[in-house]
PDB file of C-alpha atoms in Angstrom:
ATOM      1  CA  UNK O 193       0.000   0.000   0.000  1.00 54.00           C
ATOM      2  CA  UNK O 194       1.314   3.734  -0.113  1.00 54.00           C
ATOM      3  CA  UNK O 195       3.513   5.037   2.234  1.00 57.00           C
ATOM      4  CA  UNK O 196       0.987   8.267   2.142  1.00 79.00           C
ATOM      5  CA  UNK O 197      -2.895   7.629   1.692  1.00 92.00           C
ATOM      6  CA  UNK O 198      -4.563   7.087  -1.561  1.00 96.00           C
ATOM      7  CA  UNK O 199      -7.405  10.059  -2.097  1.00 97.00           C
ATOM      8  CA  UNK O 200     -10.606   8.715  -3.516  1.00 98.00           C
ATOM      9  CA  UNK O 201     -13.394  10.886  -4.015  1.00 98.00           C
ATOM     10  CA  UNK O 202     -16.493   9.294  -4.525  1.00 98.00           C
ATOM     11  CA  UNK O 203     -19.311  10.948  -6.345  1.00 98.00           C
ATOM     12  CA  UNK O 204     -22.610   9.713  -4.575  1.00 98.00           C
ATOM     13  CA  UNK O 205     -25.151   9.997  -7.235  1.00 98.00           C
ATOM     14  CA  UNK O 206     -28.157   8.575  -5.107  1.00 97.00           C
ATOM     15  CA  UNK O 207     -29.271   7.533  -1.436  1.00 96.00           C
ATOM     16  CA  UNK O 208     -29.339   4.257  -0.630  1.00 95.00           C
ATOM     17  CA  UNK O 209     -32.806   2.661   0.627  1.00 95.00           C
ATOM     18  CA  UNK O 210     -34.142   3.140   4.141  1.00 95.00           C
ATOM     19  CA  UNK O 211     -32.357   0.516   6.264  1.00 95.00           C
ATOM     20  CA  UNK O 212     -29.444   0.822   3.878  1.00 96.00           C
ATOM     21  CA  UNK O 213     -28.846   4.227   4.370  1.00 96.00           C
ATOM     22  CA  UNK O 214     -29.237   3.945   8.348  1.00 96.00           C
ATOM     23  CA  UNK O 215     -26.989   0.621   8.676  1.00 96.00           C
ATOM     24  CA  UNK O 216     -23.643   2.268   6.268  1.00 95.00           C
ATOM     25  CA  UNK O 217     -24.271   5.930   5.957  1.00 95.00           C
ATOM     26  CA  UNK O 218     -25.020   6.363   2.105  1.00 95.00           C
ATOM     27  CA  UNK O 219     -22.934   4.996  -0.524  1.00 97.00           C
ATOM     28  CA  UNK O 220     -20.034   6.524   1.113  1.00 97.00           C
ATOM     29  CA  UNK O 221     -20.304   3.813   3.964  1.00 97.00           C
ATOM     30  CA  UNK O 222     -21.434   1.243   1.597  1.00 97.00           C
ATOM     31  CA  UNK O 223     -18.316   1.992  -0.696  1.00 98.00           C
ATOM     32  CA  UNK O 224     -15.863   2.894   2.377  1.00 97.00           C
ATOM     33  CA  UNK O 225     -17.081  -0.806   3.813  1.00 97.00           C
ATOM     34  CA  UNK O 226     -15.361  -2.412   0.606  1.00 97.00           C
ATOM     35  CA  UNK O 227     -12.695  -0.627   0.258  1.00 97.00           C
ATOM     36  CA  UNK O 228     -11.634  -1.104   3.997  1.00 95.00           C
ATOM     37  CA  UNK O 229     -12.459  -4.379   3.232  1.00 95.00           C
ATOM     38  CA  UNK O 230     -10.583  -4.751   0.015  1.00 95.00           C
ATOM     39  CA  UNK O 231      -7.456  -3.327   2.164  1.00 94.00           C
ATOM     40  CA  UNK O 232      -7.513  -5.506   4.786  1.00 92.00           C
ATOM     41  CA  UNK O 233      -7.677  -8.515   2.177  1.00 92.00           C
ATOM     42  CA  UNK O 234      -4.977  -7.353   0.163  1.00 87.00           C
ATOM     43  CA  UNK O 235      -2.806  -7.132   3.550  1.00 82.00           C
ATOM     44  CA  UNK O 236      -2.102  -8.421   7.112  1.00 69.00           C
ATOM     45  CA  UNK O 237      -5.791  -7.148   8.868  1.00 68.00           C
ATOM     46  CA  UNK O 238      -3.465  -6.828  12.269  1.00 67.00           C
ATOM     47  CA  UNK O 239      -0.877  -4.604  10.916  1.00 72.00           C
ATOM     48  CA  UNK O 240      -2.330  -2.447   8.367  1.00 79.00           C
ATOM     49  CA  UNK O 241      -5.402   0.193   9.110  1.00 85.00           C
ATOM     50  CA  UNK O 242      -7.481   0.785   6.008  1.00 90.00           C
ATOM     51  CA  UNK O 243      -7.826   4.293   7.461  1.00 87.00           C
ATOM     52  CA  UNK O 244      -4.057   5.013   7.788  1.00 87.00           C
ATOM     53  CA  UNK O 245      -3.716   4.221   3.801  1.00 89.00           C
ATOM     54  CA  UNK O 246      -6.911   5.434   2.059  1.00 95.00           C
ATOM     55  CA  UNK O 247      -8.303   8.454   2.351  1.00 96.00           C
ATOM     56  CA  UNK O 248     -12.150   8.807   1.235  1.00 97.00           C
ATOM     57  CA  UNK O 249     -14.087  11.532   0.516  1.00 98.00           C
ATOM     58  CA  UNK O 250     -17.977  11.741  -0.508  1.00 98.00           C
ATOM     59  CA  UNK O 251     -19.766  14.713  -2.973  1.00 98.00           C
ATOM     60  CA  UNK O 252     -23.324  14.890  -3.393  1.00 98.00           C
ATOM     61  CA  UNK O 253     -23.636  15.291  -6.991  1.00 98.00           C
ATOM     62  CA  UNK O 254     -27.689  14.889  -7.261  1.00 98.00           C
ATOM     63  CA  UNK O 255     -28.842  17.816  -4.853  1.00 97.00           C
ATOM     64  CA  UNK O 256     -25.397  20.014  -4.169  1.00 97.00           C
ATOM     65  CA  UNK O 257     -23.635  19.169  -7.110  1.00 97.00           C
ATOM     66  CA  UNK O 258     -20.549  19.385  -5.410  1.00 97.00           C
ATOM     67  CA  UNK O 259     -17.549  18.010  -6.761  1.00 98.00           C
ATOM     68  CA  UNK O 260     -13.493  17.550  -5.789  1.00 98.00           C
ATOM     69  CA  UNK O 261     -10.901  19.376  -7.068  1.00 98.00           C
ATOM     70  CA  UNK O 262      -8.843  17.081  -8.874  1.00 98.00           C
ATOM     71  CA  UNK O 263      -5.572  18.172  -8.053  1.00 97.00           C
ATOM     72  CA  UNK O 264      -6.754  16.935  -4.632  1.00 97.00           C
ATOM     73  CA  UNK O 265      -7.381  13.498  -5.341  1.00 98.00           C
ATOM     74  CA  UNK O 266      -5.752   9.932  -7.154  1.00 98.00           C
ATOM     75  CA  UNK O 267      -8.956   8.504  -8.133  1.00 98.00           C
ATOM     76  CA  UNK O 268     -12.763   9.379  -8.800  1.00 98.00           C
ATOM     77  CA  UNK O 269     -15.427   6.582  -8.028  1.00 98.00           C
ATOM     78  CA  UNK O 270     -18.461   7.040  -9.431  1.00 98.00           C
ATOM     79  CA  UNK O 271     -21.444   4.840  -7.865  1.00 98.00           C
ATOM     80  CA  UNK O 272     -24.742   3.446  -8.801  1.00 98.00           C
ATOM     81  CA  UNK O 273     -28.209   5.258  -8.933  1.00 97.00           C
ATOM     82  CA  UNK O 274     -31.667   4.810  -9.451  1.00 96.00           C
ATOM     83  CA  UNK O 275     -31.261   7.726 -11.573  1.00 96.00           C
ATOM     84  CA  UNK O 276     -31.114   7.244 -15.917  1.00 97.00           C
ATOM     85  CA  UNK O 277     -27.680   7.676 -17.081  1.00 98.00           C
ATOM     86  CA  UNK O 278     -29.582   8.557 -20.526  1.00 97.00           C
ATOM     87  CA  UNK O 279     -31.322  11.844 -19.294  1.00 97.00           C
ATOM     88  CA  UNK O 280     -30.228  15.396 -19.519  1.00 97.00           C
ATOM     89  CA  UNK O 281     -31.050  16.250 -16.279  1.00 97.00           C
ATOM     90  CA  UNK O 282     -28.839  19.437 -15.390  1.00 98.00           C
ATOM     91  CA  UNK O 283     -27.001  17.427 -12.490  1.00 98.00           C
ATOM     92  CA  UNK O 284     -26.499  14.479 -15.173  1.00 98.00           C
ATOM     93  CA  UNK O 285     -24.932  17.014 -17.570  1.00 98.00           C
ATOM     94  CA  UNK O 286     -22.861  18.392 -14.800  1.00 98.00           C
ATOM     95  CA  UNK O 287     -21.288  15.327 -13.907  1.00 98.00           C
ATOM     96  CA  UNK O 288     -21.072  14.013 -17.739  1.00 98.00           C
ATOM     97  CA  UNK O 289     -18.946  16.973 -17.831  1.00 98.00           C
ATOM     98  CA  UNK O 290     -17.061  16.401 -14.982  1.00 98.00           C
ATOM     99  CA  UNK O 291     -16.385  12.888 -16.022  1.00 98.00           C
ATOM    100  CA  UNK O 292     -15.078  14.406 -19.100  1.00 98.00           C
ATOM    101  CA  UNK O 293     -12.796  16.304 -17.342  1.00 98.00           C
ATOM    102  CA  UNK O 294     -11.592  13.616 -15.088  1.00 98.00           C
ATOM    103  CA  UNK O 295     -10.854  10.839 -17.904  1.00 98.00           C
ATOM    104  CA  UNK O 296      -8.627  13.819 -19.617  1.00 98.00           C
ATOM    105  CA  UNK O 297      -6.135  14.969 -16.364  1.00 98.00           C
ATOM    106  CA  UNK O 298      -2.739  13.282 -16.684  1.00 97.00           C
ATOM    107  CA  UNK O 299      -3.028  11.430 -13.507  1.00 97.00           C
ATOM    108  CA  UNK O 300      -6.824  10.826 -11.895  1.00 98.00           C
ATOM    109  CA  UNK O 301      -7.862   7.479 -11.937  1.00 98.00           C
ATOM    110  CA  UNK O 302     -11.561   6.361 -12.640  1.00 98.00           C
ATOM    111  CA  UNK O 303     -13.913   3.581 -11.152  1.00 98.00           C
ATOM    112  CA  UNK O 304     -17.924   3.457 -12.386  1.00 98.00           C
ATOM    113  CA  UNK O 305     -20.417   1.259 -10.808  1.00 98.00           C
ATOM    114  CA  UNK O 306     -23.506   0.552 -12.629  1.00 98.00           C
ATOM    115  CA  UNK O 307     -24.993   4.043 -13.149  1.00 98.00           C
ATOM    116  CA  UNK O 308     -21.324   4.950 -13.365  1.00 98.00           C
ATOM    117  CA  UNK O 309     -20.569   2.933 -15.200  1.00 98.00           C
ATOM    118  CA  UNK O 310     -23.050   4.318 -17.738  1.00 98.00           C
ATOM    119  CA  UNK O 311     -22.097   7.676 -17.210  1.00 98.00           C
ATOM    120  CA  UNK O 312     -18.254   7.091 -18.536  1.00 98.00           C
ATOM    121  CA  UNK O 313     -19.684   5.356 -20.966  1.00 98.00           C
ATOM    122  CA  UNK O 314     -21.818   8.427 -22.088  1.00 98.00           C
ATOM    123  CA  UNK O 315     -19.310  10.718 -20.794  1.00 98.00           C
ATOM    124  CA  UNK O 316     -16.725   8.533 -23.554  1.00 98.00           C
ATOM    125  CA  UNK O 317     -19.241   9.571 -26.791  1.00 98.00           C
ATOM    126  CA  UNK O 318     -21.325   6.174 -26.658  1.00 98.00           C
ATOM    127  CA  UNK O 319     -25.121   5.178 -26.455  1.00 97.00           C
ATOM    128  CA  UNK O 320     -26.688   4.037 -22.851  1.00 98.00           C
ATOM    129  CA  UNK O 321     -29.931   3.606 -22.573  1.00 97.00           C
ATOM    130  CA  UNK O 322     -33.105   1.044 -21.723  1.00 97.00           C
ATOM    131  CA  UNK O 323     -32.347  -2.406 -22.746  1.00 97.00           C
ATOM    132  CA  UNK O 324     -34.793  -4.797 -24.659  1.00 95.00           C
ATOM    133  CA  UNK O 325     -33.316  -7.759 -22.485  1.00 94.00           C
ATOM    134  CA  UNK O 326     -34.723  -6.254 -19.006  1.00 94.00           C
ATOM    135  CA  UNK O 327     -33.509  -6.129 -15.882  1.00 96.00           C
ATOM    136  CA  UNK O 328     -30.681  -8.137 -14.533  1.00 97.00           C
ATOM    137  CA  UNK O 329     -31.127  -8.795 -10.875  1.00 97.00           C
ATOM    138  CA  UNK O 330     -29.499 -10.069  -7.842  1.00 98.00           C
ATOM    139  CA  UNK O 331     -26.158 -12.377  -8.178  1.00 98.00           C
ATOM    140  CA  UNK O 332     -25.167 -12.726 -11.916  1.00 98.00           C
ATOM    141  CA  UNK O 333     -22.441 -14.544 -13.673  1.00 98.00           C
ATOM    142  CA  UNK O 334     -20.338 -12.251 -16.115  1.00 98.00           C
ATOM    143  CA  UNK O 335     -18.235 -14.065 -18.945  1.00 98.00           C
ATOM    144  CA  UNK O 336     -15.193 -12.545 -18.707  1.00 98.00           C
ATOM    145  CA  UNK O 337     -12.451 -11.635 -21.406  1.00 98.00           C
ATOM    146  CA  UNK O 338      -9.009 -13.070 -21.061  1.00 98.00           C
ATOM    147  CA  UNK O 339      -7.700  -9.346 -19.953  1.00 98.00           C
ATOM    148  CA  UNK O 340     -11.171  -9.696 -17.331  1.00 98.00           C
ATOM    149  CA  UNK O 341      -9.669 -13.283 -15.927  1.00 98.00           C
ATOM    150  CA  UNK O 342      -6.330 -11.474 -15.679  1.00 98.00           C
ATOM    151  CA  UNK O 343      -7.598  -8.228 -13.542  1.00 98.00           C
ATOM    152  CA  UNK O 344     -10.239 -10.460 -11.277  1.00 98.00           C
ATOM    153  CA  UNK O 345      -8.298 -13.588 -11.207  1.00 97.00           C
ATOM    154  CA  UNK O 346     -10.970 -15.852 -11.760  1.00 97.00           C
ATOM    155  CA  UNK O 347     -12.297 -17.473 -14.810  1.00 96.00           C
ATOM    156  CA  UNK O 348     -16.424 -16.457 -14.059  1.00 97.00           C
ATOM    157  CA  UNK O 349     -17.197 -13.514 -12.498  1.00 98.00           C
ATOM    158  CA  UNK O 350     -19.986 -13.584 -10.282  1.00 98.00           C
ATOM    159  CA  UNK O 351     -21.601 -10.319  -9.194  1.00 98.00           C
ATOM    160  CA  UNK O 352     -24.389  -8.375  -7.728  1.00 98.00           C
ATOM    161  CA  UNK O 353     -26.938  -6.730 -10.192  1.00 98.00           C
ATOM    162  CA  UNK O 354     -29.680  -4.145 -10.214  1.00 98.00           C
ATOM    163  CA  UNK O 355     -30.172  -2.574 -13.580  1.00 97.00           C
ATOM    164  CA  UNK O 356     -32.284  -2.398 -16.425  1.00 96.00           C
ATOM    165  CA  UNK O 357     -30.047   0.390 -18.810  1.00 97.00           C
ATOM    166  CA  UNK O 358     -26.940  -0.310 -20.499  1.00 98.00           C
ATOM    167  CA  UNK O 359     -23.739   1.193 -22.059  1.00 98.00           C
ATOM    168  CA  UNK O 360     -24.810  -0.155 -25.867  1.00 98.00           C
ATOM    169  CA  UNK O 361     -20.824  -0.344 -27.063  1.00 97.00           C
ATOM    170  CA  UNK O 362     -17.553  -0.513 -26.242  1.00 97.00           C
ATOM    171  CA  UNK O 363     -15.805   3.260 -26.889  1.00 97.00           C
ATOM    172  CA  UNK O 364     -12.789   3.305 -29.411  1.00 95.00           C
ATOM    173  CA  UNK O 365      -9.655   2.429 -27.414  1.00 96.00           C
ATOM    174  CA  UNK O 366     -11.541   0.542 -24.580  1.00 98.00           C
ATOM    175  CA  UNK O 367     -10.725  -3.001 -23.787  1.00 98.00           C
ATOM    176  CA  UNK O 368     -13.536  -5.270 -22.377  1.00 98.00           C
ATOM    177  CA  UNK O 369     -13.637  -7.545 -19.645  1.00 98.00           C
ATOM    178  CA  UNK O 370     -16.574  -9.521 -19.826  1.00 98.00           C
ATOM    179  CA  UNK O 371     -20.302  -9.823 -21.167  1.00 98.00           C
ATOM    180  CA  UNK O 372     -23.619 -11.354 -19.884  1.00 97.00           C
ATOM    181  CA  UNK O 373     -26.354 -12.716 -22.231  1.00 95.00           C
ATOM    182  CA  UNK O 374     -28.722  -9.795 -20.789  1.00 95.00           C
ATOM    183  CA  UNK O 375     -25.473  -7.386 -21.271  1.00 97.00           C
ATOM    184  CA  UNK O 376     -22.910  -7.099 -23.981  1.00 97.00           C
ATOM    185  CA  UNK O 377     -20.874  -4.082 -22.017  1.00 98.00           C
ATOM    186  CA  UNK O 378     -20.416  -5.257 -18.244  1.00 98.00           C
ATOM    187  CA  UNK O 379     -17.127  -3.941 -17.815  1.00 98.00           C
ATOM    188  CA  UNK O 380     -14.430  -1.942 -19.280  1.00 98.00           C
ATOM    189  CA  UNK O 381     -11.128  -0.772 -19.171  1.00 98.00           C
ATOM    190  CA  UNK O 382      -8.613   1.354 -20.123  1.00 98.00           C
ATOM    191  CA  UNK O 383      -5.128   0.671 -18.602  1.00 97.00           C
ATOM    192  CA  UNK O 384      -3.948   3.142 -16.457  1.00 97.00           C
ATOM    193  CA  UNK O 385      -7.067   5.271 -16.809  1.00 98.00           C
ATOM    194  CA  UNK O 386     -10.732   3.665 -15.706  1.00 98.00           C
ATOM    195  CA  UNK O 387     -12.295   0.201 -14.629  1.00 98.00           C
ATOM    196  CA  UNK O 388     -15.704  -0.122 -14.709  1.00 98.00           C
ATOM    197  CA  UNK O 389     -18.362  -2.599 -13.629  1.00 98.00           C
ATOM    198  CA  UNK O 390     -22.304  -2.953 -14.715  1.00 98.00           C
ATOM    199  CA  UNK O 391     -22.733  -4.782 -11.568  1.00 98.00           C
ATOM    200  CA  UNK O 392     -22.465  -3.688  -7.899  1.00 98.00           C
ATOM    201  CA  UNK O 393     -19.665  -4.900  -5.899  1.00 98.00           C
ATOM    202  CA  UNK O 394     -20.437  -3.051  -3.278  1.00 98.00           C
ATOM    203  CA  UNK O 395     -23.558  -4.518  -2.397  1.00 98.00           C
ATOM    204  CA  UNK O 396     -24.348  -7.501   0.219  1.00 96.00           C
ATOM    205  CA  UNK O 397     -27.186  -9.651   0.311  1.00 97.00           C
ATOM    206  CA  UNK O 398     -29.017  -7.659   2.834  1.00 97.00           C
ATOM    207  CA  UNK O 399     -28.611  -4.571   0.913  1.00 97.00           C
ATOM    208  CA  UNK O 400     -30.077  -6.307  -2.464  1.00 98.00           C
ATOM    209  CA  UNK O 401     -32.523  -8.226  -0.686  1.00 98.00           C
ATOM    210  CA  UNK O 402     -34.168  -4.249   0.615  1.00 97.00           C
ATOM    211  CA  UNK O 403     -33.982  -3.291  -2.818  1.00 97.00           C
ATOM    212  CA  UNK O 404     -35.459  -6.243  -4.379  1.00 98.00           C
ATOM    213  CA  UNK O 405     -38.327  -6.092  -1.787  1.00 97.00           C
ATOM    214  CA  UNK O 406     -39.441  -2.203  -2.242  1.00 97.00           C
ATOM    215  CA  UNK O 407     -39.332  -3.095  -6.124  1.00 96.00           C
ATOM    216  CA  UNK O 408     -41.460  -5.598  -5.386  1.00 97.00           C
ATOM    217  CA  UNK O 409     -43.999  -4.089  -3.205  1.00 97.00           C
ATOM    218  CA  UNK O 410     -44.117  -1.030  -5.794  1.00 96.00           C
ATOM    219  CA  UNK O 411     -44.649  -3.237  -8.721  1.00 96.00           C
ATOM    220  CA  UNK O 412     -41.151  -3.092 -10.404  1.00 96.00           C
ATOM    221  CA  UNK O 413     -40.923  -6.826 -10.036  1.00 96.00           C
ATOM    222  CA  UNK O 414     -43.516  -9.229 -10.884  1.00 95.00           C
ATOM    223  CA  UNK O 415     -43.698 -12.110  -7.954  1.00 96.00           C
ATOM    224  CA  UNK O 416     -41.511 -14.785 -10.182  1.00 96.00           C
ATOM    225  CA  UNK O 417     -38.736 -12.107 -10.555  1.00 96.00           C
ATOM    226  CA  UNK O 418     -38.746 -11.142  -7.054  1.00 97.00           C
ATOM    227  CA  UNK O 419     -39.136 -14.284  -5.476  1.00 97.00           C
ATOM    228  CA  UNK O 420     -35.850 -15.313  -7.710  1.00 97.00           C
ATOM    229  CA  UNK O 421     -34.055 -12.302  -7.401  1.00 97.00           C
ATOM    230  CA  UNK O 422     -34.228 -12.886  -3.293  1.00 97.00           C
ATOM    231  CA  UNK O 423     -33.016 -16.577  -3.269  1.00 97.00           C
ATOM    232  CA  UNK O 424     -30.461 -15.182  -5.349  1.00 97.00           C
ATOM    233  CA  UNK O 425     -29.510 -12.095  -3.828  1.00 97.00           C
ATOM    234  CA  UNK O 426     -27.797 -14.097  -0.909  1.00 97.00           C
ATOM    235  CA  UNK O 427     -25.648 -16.516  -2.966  1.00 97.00           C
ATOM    236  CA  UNK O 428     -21.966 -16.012  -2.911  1.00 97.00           C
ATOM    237  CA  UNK O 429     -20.408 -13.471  -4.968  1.00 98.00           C
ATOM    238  CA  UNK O 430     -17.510 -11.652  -6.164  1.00 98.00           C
ATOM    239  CA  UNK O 431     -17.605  -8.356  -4.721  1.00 98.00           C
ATOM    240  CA  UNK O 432     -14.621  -8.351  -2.541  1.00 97.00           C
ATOM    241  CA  UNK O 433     -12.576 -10.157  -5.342  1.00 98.00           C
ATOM    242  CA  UNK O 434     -13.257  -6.886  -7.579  1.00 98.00           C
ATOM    243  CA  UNK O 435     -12.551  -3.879  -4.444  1.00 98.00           C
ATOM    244  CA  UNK O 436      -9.437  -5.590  -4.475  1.00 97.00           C
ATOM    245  CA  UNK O 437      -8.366  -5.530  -8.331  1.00 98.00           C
ATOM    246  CA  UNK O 438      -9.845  -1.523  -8.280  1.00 98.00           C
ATOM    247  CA  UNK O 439      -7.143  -0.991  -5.733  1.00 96.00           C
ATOM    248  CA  UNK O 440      -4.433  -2.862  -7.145  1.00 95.00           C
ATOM    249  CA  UNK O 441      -5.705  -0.651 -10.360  1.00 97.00           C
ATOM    250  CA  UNK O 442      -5.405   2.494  -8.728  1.00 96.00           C
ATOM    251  CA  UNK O 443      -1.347   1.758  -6.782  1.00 91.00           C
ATOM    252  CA  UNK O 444      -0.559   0.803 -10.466  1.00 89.00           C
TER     253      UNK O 444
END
């Protein structure tokens, strides 16, 4: 790890559901909690505090639209929303632009997560949008690219879903790393620059298993899907596996 603390800013572009919120503290606590965990995986957990070596900061882009300088930082995360990537909301074109701005400085590094992940993709010159295929929910296997076995080390990718819009192609000079049957584009990369992930990571059973259930209850998710998406939700995954290739990424 570095001798002085890595600076990630993350750009929370949504609150987290009820119980969510309250248990982690928005998606800063939900992405800190992976991270720290990611750390402690990557090292001794007695001798190394995730604290001492990363150094996390959270921006409200939705209703402040606040954003880091990025002198200040080594790497912008991006996280996942309920949000449409595809909209020209004035805080979506804000951070479009901002995303811009980040991919072009000499020495930021980027990570997008699901909505994100859209947003680089949008923010890169290519379509997102709704896809015909529907929603991909709960734990997922990706099919992953030889460069996508090399970064995750391990030949399937399993991960957490929750998202019905897409990144429709792979920008010029982008190098996949793996593709669903629901989802051409689940993750890209661009070496020393961005990773990016459809899926979520970040997100534990308990936290999809909230989501899945509100969907539910509003009518999002027909009974089948739900009831699915829950036994599902809870099933191992590769979340910690893929905190801990974004931060070998970013002490490249």
């Amino acid at each position: 790890m570095p001798r002085t603390p890595l600076r990630i800013a993350i750009l929370e572009c949504d609150t987290p559901a009820e119980r969510t919120n309250a248990k982690y503290g928005g998606y800063r606590g939900v992405f800190t909690t992976l991270l720290h965990e990611s750390v402690r995986e990557l090292n001794n957990p007695n001798e190394v505090d995730p604290k001492s070596v990363l150094s996390i900061s959270a921006y409200d882009v939705v209703t402040e639209q606040e954003y880091p300088d990025l002198e200040d930082v080594d790497a912008v995360l991006l996280t996942g929303s309920k949000h449409n990537s595809f909209e020209d909301h004035p805080w979506i074109l804000k951070l479009v632009e901002f995303t811009q701005k980040a991919l072009e400085h000499p020495t930021v590094k980027l990570l997008g997560i699901c909505f994100g992940h859209q947003i680089i993709g949008r923010a890169l010159g290519v379509e997102v949008g709704r896809n015909s295929a529907g929603w991909e929910i709960a734990v997922c296997d990706v099919d992953l690219t030889a460069k996508g076995k090399e970064l995750f080390g391990v030949e399937t990718l399993k991960i957490q879903q929750m998202h019905r819009d897409i990144v429709f192609a792979y920008p010029e000079g982008v190098t996949s790393l793996g593709t669903s049957p629901r989802c051409e584009v689940q993750a890209m990369y661009k070496q020393g620059k961005f990773i990016t992930v459809q899926g979520h990571p970040e997100f534990k059973g308990d936290i999809v298993t909230e989501v899945v259930t509100l969907r539910a209850e509003a009518g999002v998710f027909n009974k089948e899907q739900a009831d699915d998406a829950l036994e599902r939700a809870v099933k191992p995954h590769h979340g910690l596996t893929i905190g801990v290739a974004f931060l070998k990424f970013l002490l490249e």
